Amino acid sequence: MENNVLLCILLLIPAFTSSDFLLAHVRNIKKRNADNDLVVNGIEIYSMKIDSKVTSRFAHNVITSRAVNRGNVSKEVFFDVELPKTAFITNFSMTIDGVTYPGTIKEKEAAKKQYEKAVSRGQTAGLVKASGRKTEKFTVSVNIKAASKVTFELTYEELLKRQFGKYEMFIKVKPKQLVKDFEIEVDIFEPQGIAELEAEGTFITNELQNTIKKTFSGKKGHISFKPTLDQQRTCANCSQSVLDGDFTVRYDVKRTTPDNLQIVNGYFVHFFAPTNLPKLSKNIIFVLDTSGSMYGREIEQTKEAMLKILDDIKEDDFFNLILFDSEISIWKETLIKATPENLDEARKFVRHISAQGMTNLHGGLMRGIDILNAAHEENLVPKRSASIIIMLTDGQPNVGVSNTHEIEEAVKKAIDGRYTLYNLGFGSGVDYGFLERMALENKGLARRIYPDSDAALQLQGFYDEVSNPMLIDVELNYPENEISDLTTNSFKHFYDGSEIVVAGRFIDSNQNHLSVDVRGEGANDALLYTTQQDAEQTAQAFQEQQYIFGEYIERLWAYLTIEQLLEKRITATGEEKENLTAQALALSLMYKFVTPLTSMVVTKPEEDDNEEGIADKPTEAAASPLYHTYVSQPTWYTSVDGDPHFIISVPQKKDAICFNINENPGVILNLINDPVTGITVNGELIGDKRVNSDAKIQNSYFGKLGISNKHLDVKLTVTPETITIQNGDEKTGFTWLDSVTLQQAGLTLIINRKKNLVLSMGSGVSFVVVLHQVWKKHPLHQDFLGLYTLKSDKLSEQTHGLLGQFFKPIDFTILEVHPGSDPKKPDATMIIKNNELTVTRGWQKDYRRDPKHGVDIPCWFVHDNGAGLIDGVHTDYIVSSLF
């Protein structure tokens, strides 16, 4: 049709020659091709802008994405971005055809109730998930009508940390398709003046290099990146986008004095980073896990990193190496000066390290602390020096003292505040919460080391961060009668290239003057430094108002206070923990930060059935680094789904156990049987449409479920086609095409059309049955069902069955994680029910919220039909009928 119209126009304008017609026609085809390149699955993202304003290290970032449905039917539009783990989301909204749907930040428990209500309708999705080392992923989707437009806007804030002499802002760039108007814009305002500014991208080609515009002068800096459509293409005629990677901005400020103090509207922030100080010598103990689970690549990467670290140790430093497996091995009896001869000897020791045995973590740490204590007591090390312990482990203590609480107490008592402990957790087998608590209790921190090809560089990179102490026992003192709500103001170490930040609130909000005393121990003498600032001086520095967002110092104070309250909460117990939680929660709600104590609820428009999503802040201790796409869930549920895969939730471990049952089609298995409540759940297996002669084990799925309650005289039969309720002699039938909410004595049934059904009965126990539909003409597979228990605690302690026996708390211990036949799935020994089982780390799908794609749940897989895990053998659970 377009060509016909064009031809008519040309016929009416005889001045056009045939060559003019061809050129116009070619231009039109190119335009249509370019337009087609912008549309993916019917959706065009016609604008994406990342706008960042940084004022005094505090970054306020707004990501805005605009899309239009170019199709003829309703389409689902995704807003999918990654943001730094150190950031707090502060706002989200989506605007559809002029109507805005805002996200609201609530206390996590309140949001959870709203979320679980929506779960029962099968209408939710987790919005924030861990996504690699530095980032969390925020995802939301919405259905929009043909030709409709949607605008997504996400705001997050973070305090930029200084490392190796520079502040770094990290922006993940991944639009996944060509975008007509794509732009990153960063404005920086620093009252001290900007000394240097740089920007780079991992995806930047030579052609794209010139699109990064950078200017800075005085207190202001500006960076923009705005590639054209052609510059975004992976090749001249490609429709794929080259924009896929990290965009990083780094800068530093001018430093004419050791610090900078700013006062605005009753709040202050104090930045302290002295330069040109002589470096302190350090006394460093490396405590290394050499148990059997470190065998292979892990131990080789550790040795590689240690050899490079030994190259960097300075001659004024003292050091030692402690190895722990079932036994404790030490390089030297005391701390040794890092002379060239001693370093050569240490290298030979490292090259001969091997992995074997179990994990005596307590013994290794205590031996390292004893050596440090002796060195100080015997004056073997300089009085003005920094003492550091770096411990690396990939597992959990399982020989010697293995109770983590006892280890924490013993280590804290032995260190007694004198040294800093850094704990590095290698891989997925560590108890990260334990490592983090122990480090924080001893003025250090914990860090994950990801088991990738660059693990040695990760280890060396961490050492570089702490290898140059400049001051010890730093205290920043403020007049007590003038300041309230002060953030942490004492620090064990100040490292070269870093910065100490303290913020606070004045008792008198009109106060505009502050004096500060800074004390610390340096290499040669004690540091005593006094500074003062007036609010008028700060105001003069902030005349460029377009660079400043809101009450930035107040928000910086709130951000830093919440961050530190949450950190203190990790090691606190009882009333202290409750008070810290209450303070952090109140500030999170007041300043609208999504933190581990709050959630953002996103309500979608009515056309999307008022679907709700919840955005939580994942915590590092709960993350599983082997599975970067694991969704942050409020609860895990014991379930059976797929072929058939059983997932057993173990909440106290924040983990799960999985097993399969391999049986023939037609077999009926007892899943749940509770003689007290009268509830029974059985499932009948079906197979594929035809037998796969090449497969050792034939696929089988649940094709029929029978759920009954003998006290209510109710039987529910569920197949992939129908749902039938029999109450006494009365039968009621539905299909999966129905949307139903049914309530009768003691029973509630909700059918979510073509998705799932939710059944609550009797004591309050709830089940979700998920419908899996395949293509009707599929040559092999057929429709099947999955079962999820929502409130298993409502069943009695006498409950049994393949699922029911696991509704009571179970405990297990994992020993000796080691490489398995699949390099991505390590094997281990599990101690459970007095049985020693070989298990494999893997994952199974949870289809409760997403029946099509599911969510990967990490778990320990028990082989051979759950042998050693389930009571008896799996054939004990075969029954003769559904009811």
mmCIF file of N, CA, C and O in Angstrom, residues 490-551:
data_model
loop_
_atom_site.group_PDB
_atom_site.id
_atom_site.type_symbol
_atom_site.label_atom_id
_atom_site.label_comp_id
_atom_site.label_asym_id
_atom_site.label_seq_id
_atom_site.Cartn_x
_atom_site.Cartn_y
_atom_site.Cartn_z
ATOM 1 N N SER A 490 34.870 6.582 64.714
ATOM 2 C CA SER A 490 36.177 6.003 65.066
ATOM 3 C C SER A 490 36.462 4.850 64.118
ATOM 4 O O SER A 490 35.574 4.051 63.808
ATOM 5 N N PHE A 491 37.704 4.749 63.667
ATOM 6 C CA PHE A 491 38.079 3.797 62.624
ATOM 7 C C PHE A 491 39.426 3.179 62.980
ATOM 8 O O PHE A 491 40.365 3.886 63.357
ATOM 9 N N LYS A 492 39.497 1.870 62.868
ATOM 10 C CA LYS A 492 40.733 1.164 63.235
ATOM 11 C C LYS A 492 41.870 1.550 62.301
ATOM 12 O O LYS A 492 42.993 1.776 62.747
ATOM 13 N N HIS A 493 41.606 1.617 60.997
ATOM 14 C CA HIS A 493 42.654 1.929 60.019
ATOM 15 C C HIS A 493 42.161 2.965 59.015
ATOM 16 O O HIS A 493 40.982 3.000 58.666
ATOM 17 N N PHE A 494 43.069 3.785 58.533
ATOM 18 C CA PHE A 494 42.824 4.611 57.347
ATOM 19 C C PHE A 494 43.830 4.173 56.294
ATOM 20 O O PHE A 494 45.047 4.188 56.527
ATOM 21 N N TYR A 495 43.318 3.749 55.126
ATOM 22 C CA TYR A 495 44.175 3.232 54.058
ATOM 23 C C TYR A 495 44.409 4.291 52.982
ATOM 24 O O TYR A 495 43.519 5.101 52.679
ATOM 25 N N ASP A 496 45.584 4.250 52.406
ATOM 26 C CA ASP A 496 45.943 5.190 51.340
ATOM 27 C C ASP A 496 44.937 5.075 50.193
ATOM 28 O O ASP A 496 44.583 3.976 49.770
ATOM 29 N N GLY A 497 44.479 6.214 49.684
ATOM 30 C CA GLY A 497 43.554 6.235 48.556
ATOM 31 C C GLY A 497 42.102 6.103 48.935
ATOM 32 O O GLY A 497 41.221 6.172 48.072
ATOM 33 N N SER A 498 41.810 5.925 50.233
ATOM 34 C CA SER A 498 40.416 5.815 50.677
ATOM 35 C C SER A 498 39.953 7.148 51.269
ATOM 36 O O SER A 498 40.630 8.173 51.115
ATOM 37 N N GLU A 499 38.833 7.145 51.970
ATOM 38 C CA GLU A 499 38.313 8.372 52.588
ATOM 39 C C GLU A 499 37.414 7.979 53.745
ATOM 40 O O GLU A 499 36.657 7.005 53.663
ATOM 41 N N ILE A 500 37.508 8.719 54.822
ATOM 42 C CA ILE A 500 36.612 8.559 55.961
ATOM 43 C C ILE A 500 35.491 9.589 55.832
ATOM 44 O O ILE A 500 35.751 10.770 55.563
ATOM 45 N N VAL A 501 34.247 9.140 56.005
ATOM 46 C CA VAL A 501 33.093 10.035 55.904
ATOM 47 C C VAL A 501 32.286 9.944 57.192
ATOM 48 O O VAL A 501 31.912 8.852 57.630
ATOM 49 N N VAL A 502 32.025 11.085 57.810
ATOM 50 C CA VAL A 502 31.191 11.158 59.008
ATOM 51 C C VAL A 502 30.117 12.215 58.761
ATOM 52 O O VAL A 502 30.402 13.277 58.205
ATOM 53 N N ALA A 503 28.891 11.916 59.155
ATOM 54 C CA ALA A 503 27.791 12.880 59.008
ATOM 55 C C ALA A 503 27.021 12.939 60.316
ATOM 56 O O ALA A 503 27.070 12.014 61.130
ATOM 57 N N GLY A 504 26.318 14.046 60.519
ATOM 58 C CA GLY A 504 25.563 14.194 61.752
ATOM 59 C C GLY A 504 24.514 15.281 61.646
ATOM 60 O O GLY A 504 24.429 16.006 60.649
ATOM 61 N N ARG A 505 23.739 15.364 62.708
ATOM 62 C CA ARG A 505 22.649 16.352 62.765
ATOM 63 C C ARG A 505 22.899 17.257 63.970
ATOM 64 O O ARG A 505 23.247 16.771 65.053
ATOM 65 N N PHE A 506 22.718 18.562 63.767
ATOM 66 C CA PHE A 506 22.875 19.511 64.867
ATOM 67 C C PHE A 506 21.670 19.458 65.797
ATOM 68 O O PHE A 506 20.529 19.276 65.346
ATOM 69 N N ILE A 507 21.921 19.617 67.087
ATOM 70 C CA ILE A 507 20.820 19.732 68.040
ATOM 71 C C ILE A 507 20.004 20.983 67.726
ATOM 72 O O ILE A 507 18.765 20.951 67.721
ATOM 73 N N ASP A 508 20.691 22.087 67.448
ATOM 74 C CA ASP A 508 20.041 23.331 67.022
ATOM 75 C C ASP A 508 20.126 23.402 65.498
ATOM 76 O O ASP A 508 21.207 23.573 64.936
ATOM 77 N N SER A 509 18.994 23.239 64.832
ATOM 78 C CA SER A 509 19.001 23.185 63.364
ATOM 79 C C SER A 509 19.473 24.490 62.731
ATOM 80 O O SER A 509 19.788 24.512 61.536
ATOM 81 N N ASN A 510 19.521 25.564 63.509
ATOM 82 C CA ASN A 510 19.988 26.853 62.974
ATOM 83 C C ASN A 510 21.497 27.041 63.135
ATOM 84 O O ASN A 510 22.044 28.061 62.696
ATOM 85 N N GLN A 511 22.162 26.087 63.781
ATOM 86 C CA GLN A 511 23.605 26.242 63.999
ATOM 87 C C GLN A 511 24.340 26.241 62.658
ATOM 88 O O GLN A 511 24.026 25.452 61.767
ATOM 89 N N ASN A 512 25.306 27.129 62.521
ATOM 90 C CA ASN A 512 26.007 27.243 61.232
ATOM 91 C C ASN A 512 27.534 27.212 61.376
ATOM 92 O O ASN A 512 28.257 27.635 60.484
ATOM 93 N N HIS A 513 28.019 26.699 62.525
ATOM 94 C CA HIS A 513 29.463 26.644 62.732
ATOM 95 C C HIS A 513 29.814 25.333 63.427
ATOM 96 O O HIS A 513 29.065 24.846 64.276
ATOM 97 N N LEU A 514 30.964 24.751 63.061
ATOM 98 C CA LEU A 514 31.369 23.496 63.676
ATOM 99 C C LEU A 514 32.892 23.395 63.704
ATOM 100 O O LEU A 514 33.567 23.705 62.724
ATOM 101 N N SER A 515 33.431 22.935 64.855
ATOM 102 C CA SER A 515 34.862 22.646 64.990
ATOM 103 C C SER A 515 35.043 21.152 65.211
ATOM 104 O O SER A 515 34.248 20.517 65.904
ATOM 105 N N VAL A 516 36.099 20.613 64.642
ATOM 106 C CA VAL A 516 36.348 19.170 64.722
ATOM 107 C C VAL A 516 37.807 18.917 65.092
ATOM 108 O O VAL A 516 38.708 19.581 64.563
ATOM 109 N N ASP A 517 38.034 17.945 65.978
ATOM 110 C CA ASP A 517 39.384 17.465 66.283
ATOM 111 C C ASP A 517 39.540 16.063 65.718
ATOM 112 O O ASP A 517 38.690 15.198 65.950
ATOM 113 N N VAL A 518 40.626 15.840 65.000
ATOM 114 C CA VAL A 518 40.917 14.519 64.429
ATOM 115 C C VAL A 518 42.200 13.998 65.054
ATOM 116 O O VAL A 518 43.220 14.693 65.082
ATOM 117 N N ARG A 519 42.142 12.755 65.554
ATOM 118 C CA ARG A 519 43.320 12.143 66.179
ATOM 119 C C ARG A 519 43.575 10.776 65.545
ATOM 120 O O ARG A 519 42.643 10.056 65.182
ATOM 121 N N GLY A 520 44.833 10.430 65.414
ATOM 122 C CA GLY A 520 45.197 9.126 64.885
ATOM 123 C C GLY A 520 46.676 8.883 65.068
ATOM 124 O O GLY A 520 47.448 9.804 65.345
ATOM 125 N N GLU A 521 47.092 7.628 64.922
ATOM 126 C CA GLU A 521 48.500 7.256 65.064
ATOM 127 C C GLU A 521 49.094 7.043 63.679
ATOM 128 O O GLU A 521 48.605 6.211 62.901
ATOM 129 N N GLY A 522 50.141 7.776 63.348
ATOM 130 C CA GLY A 522 50.826 7.635 62.078
ATOM 131 C C GLY A 522 52.126 6.870 62.212
ATOM 132 O O GLY A 522 52.476 6.374 63.297
ATOM 133 N N ALA A 523 52.883 6.781 61.123
ATOM 134 C CA ALA A 523 54.142 6.016 61.129
ATOM 135 C C ALA A 523 55.177 6.631 62.055
ATOM 136 O O ALA A 523 55.929 5.918 62.718
ATOM 137 N N ASN A 524 55.201 7.973 62.110
ATOM 138 C CA ASN A 524 56.248 8.647 62.883
ATOM 139 C C ASN A 524 55.760 9.211 64.198
ATOM 140 O O ASN A 524 56.468 9.225 65.201
ATOM 141 N N ASP A 525 54.529 9.721 64.207
ATOM 142 C CA ASP A 525 54.004 10.318 65.436
ATOM 143 C C ASP A 525 52.487 10.341 65.384
ATOM 144 O O ASP A 525 51.863 9.939 64.412
ATOM 145 N N ALA A 526 51.904 10.838 66.467
ATOM 146 C CA ALA A 526 50.449 10.949 66.538
ATOM 147 C C ALA A 526 49.984 12.123 65.695
ATOM 148 O O ALA A 526 50.656 13.160 65.602
ATOM 149 N N LEU A 527 48.821 11.952 65.055
ATOM 150 C CA LEU A 527 48.225 13.013 64.263
ATOM 151 C C LEU A 527 47.198 13.748 65.123
ATOM 152 O O LEU A 527 46.356 13.138 65.758
ATOM 153 N N LEU A 528 47.287 15.055 65.173
ATOM 154 C CA LEU A 528 46.290 15.870 65.854
ATOM 155 C C LEU A 528 45.959 17.017 64.926
ATOM 156 O O LEU A 528 46.809 17.838 64.602
ATOM 157 N N TYR A 529 44.702 17.047 64.481
ATOM 158 C CA TYR A 529 44.321 18.008 63.455
ATOM 159 C C TYR A 529 42.979 18.622 63.837
ATOM 160 O O TYR A 529 42.057 17.915 64.253
ATOM 161 N N THR A 530 42.876 19.940 63.723
ATOM 162 C CA THR A 530 41.642 20.645 64.044
ATOM 163 C C THR A 530 41.159 21.408 62.821
ATOM 164 O O THR A 530 41.958 22.051 62.124
ATOM 165 N N THR A 531 39.853 21.306 62.559
ATOM 166 C CA THR A 531 39.275 22.049 61.439
ATOM 167 C C THR A 531 37.963 22.663 61.881
ATOM 168 O O THR A 531 37.354 22.229 62.853
ATOM 169 N N GLN A 532 37.539 23.705 61.179
ATOM 170 C CA GLN A 532 36.244 24.317 61.475
ATOM 171 C C GLN A 532 35.635 24.856 60.190
ATOM 172 O O GLN A 532 36.322 25.105 59.210
ATOM 173 N N GLN A 533 34.325 24.999 60.216
ATOM 174 C CA GLN A 533 33.605 25.418 59.010
ATOM 175 C C GLN A 533 32.370 26.211 59.405
ATOM 176 O O GLN A 533 31.732 25.948 60.430
ATOM 177 N N ASP A 534 32.027 27.200 58.591
ATOM 178 C CA ASP A 534 30.789 27.954 58.746
ATOM 179 C C ASP A 534 29.842 27.596 57.614
ATOM 180 O O ASP A 534 30.271 27.320 56.487
ATOM 181 N N ALA A 535 28.552 27.654 57.912
ATOM 182 C CA ALA A 535 27.546 27.365 56.883
ATOM 183 C C ALA A 535 27.649 28.347 55.733
ATOM 184 O O ALA A 535 27.377 28.005 54.576
ATOM 185 N N GLU A 536 28.048 29.596 56.013
ATOM 186 C CA GLU A 536 28.162 30.600 54.941
ATOM 187 C C GLU A 536 29.217 30.179 53.920
ATOM 188 O O GLU A 536 29.054 30.377 52.719
ATOM 189 N N GLN A 537 30.315 29.572 54.408
ATOM 190 C CA GLN A 537 31.349 29.111 53.483
ATOM 191 C C GLN A 537 30.811 28.015 52.571
ATOM 192 O O GLN A 537 31.100 27.976 51.380
ATOM 193 N N THR A 538 30.005 27.105 53.136
ATOM 194 C CA THR A 538 29.398 26.051 52.321
ATOM 195 C C THR A 538 28.454 26.659 51.297
ATOM 196 O O THR A 538 28.440 26.259 50.124
ATOM 197 N N ALA A 539 27.652 27.629 51.730
ATOM 198 C CA ALA A 539 26.689 28.255 50.816
ATOM 199 C C ALA A 539 27.388 28.904 49.637
ATOM 200 O O ALA A 539 26.918 28.831 48.494
ATOM 201 N N GLN A 540 28.542 29.535 49.900
ATOM 202 C CA GLN A 540 29.285 30.164 48.801
ATOM 203 C C GLN A 540 29.766 29.117 47.791
ATOM 204 O O GLN A 540 29.809 29.363 46.600
ATOM 205 N N ALA A 541 30.101 27.946 48.307
ATOM 206 C CA ALA A 541 30.589 26.889 47.417
ATOM 207 C C ALA A 541 29.468 26.295 46.570
ATOM 208 O O ALA A 541 29.709 25.707 45.536
ATOM 209 N N PHE A 542 28.223 26.465 47.018
ATOM 210 C CA PHE A 542 27.097 25.837 46.330
ATOM 211 C C PHE A 542 26.218 26.868 45.622
ATOM 212 O O PHE A 542 25.014 26.895 45.782
ATOM 213 N N GLN A 543 26.829 27.700 44.845
ATOM 214 C CA GLN A 543 26.051 28.699 44.108
ATOM 215 C C GLN A 543 25.462 28.112 42.821
ATOM 216 O O GLN A 543 24.523 28.657 42.263
ATOM 217 N N GLU A 544 26.026 27.010 42.337
ATOM 218 C CA GLU A 544 25.540 26.396 41.105
ATOM 219 C C GLU A 544 24.374 25.465 41.443
ATOM 220 O O GLU A 544 24.512 24.250 41.505
ATOM 221 N N GLN A 545 23.202 26.020 41.659
ATOM 222 C CA GLN A 545 22.079 25.249 42.166
ATOM 223 C C GLN A 545 21.602 24.157 41.207
ATOM 224 O O GLN A 545 21.027 23.167 41.630
ATOM 225 N N GLN A 546 21.842 24.330 39.903
ATOM 226 C CA GLN A 546 21.336 23.317 38.973
ATOM 227 C C GLN A 546 22.047 21.977 39.162
ATOM 228 O O GLN A 546 21.586 20.951 38.696
ATOM 229 N N TYR A 547 23.173 21.980 39.864
ATOM 230 C CA TYR A 547 23.899 20.744 40.093
ATOM 231 C C TYR A 547 23.474 20.056 41.392
ATOM 232 O O TYR A 547 23.935 18.964 41.695
ATOM 233 N N ILE A 548 22.621 20.681 42.178
ATOM 234 C CA ILE A 548 22.313 20.184 43.516
ATOM 235 C C ILE A 548 20.878 19.669 43.548
ATOM 236 O O ILE A 548 19.959 20.309 43.030
ATOM 237 N N PHE A 549 20.669 18.512 44.127
ATOM 238 C CA PHE A 549 19.329 17.947 44.227
ATOM 239 C C PHE A 549 18.884 17.969 45.690
ATOM 240 O O PHE A 549 19.511 17.384 46.565
ATOM 241 N N GLY A 550 17.793 18.669 45.980
ATOM 242 C CA GLY A 550 17.149 18.652 47.287
ATOM 243 C C GLY A 550 18.082 18.852 48.463
ATOM 244 O O GLY A 550 19.110 19.505 48.378
ATOM 245 N N GLU A 551 17.697 18.251 49.579
ATOM 246 C CA GLU A 551 18.480 18.337 50.810
ATOM 247 C C GLU A 551 19.523 17.223 50.789
ATOM 248 O O GLU A 551 19.447 16.244 51.516
#
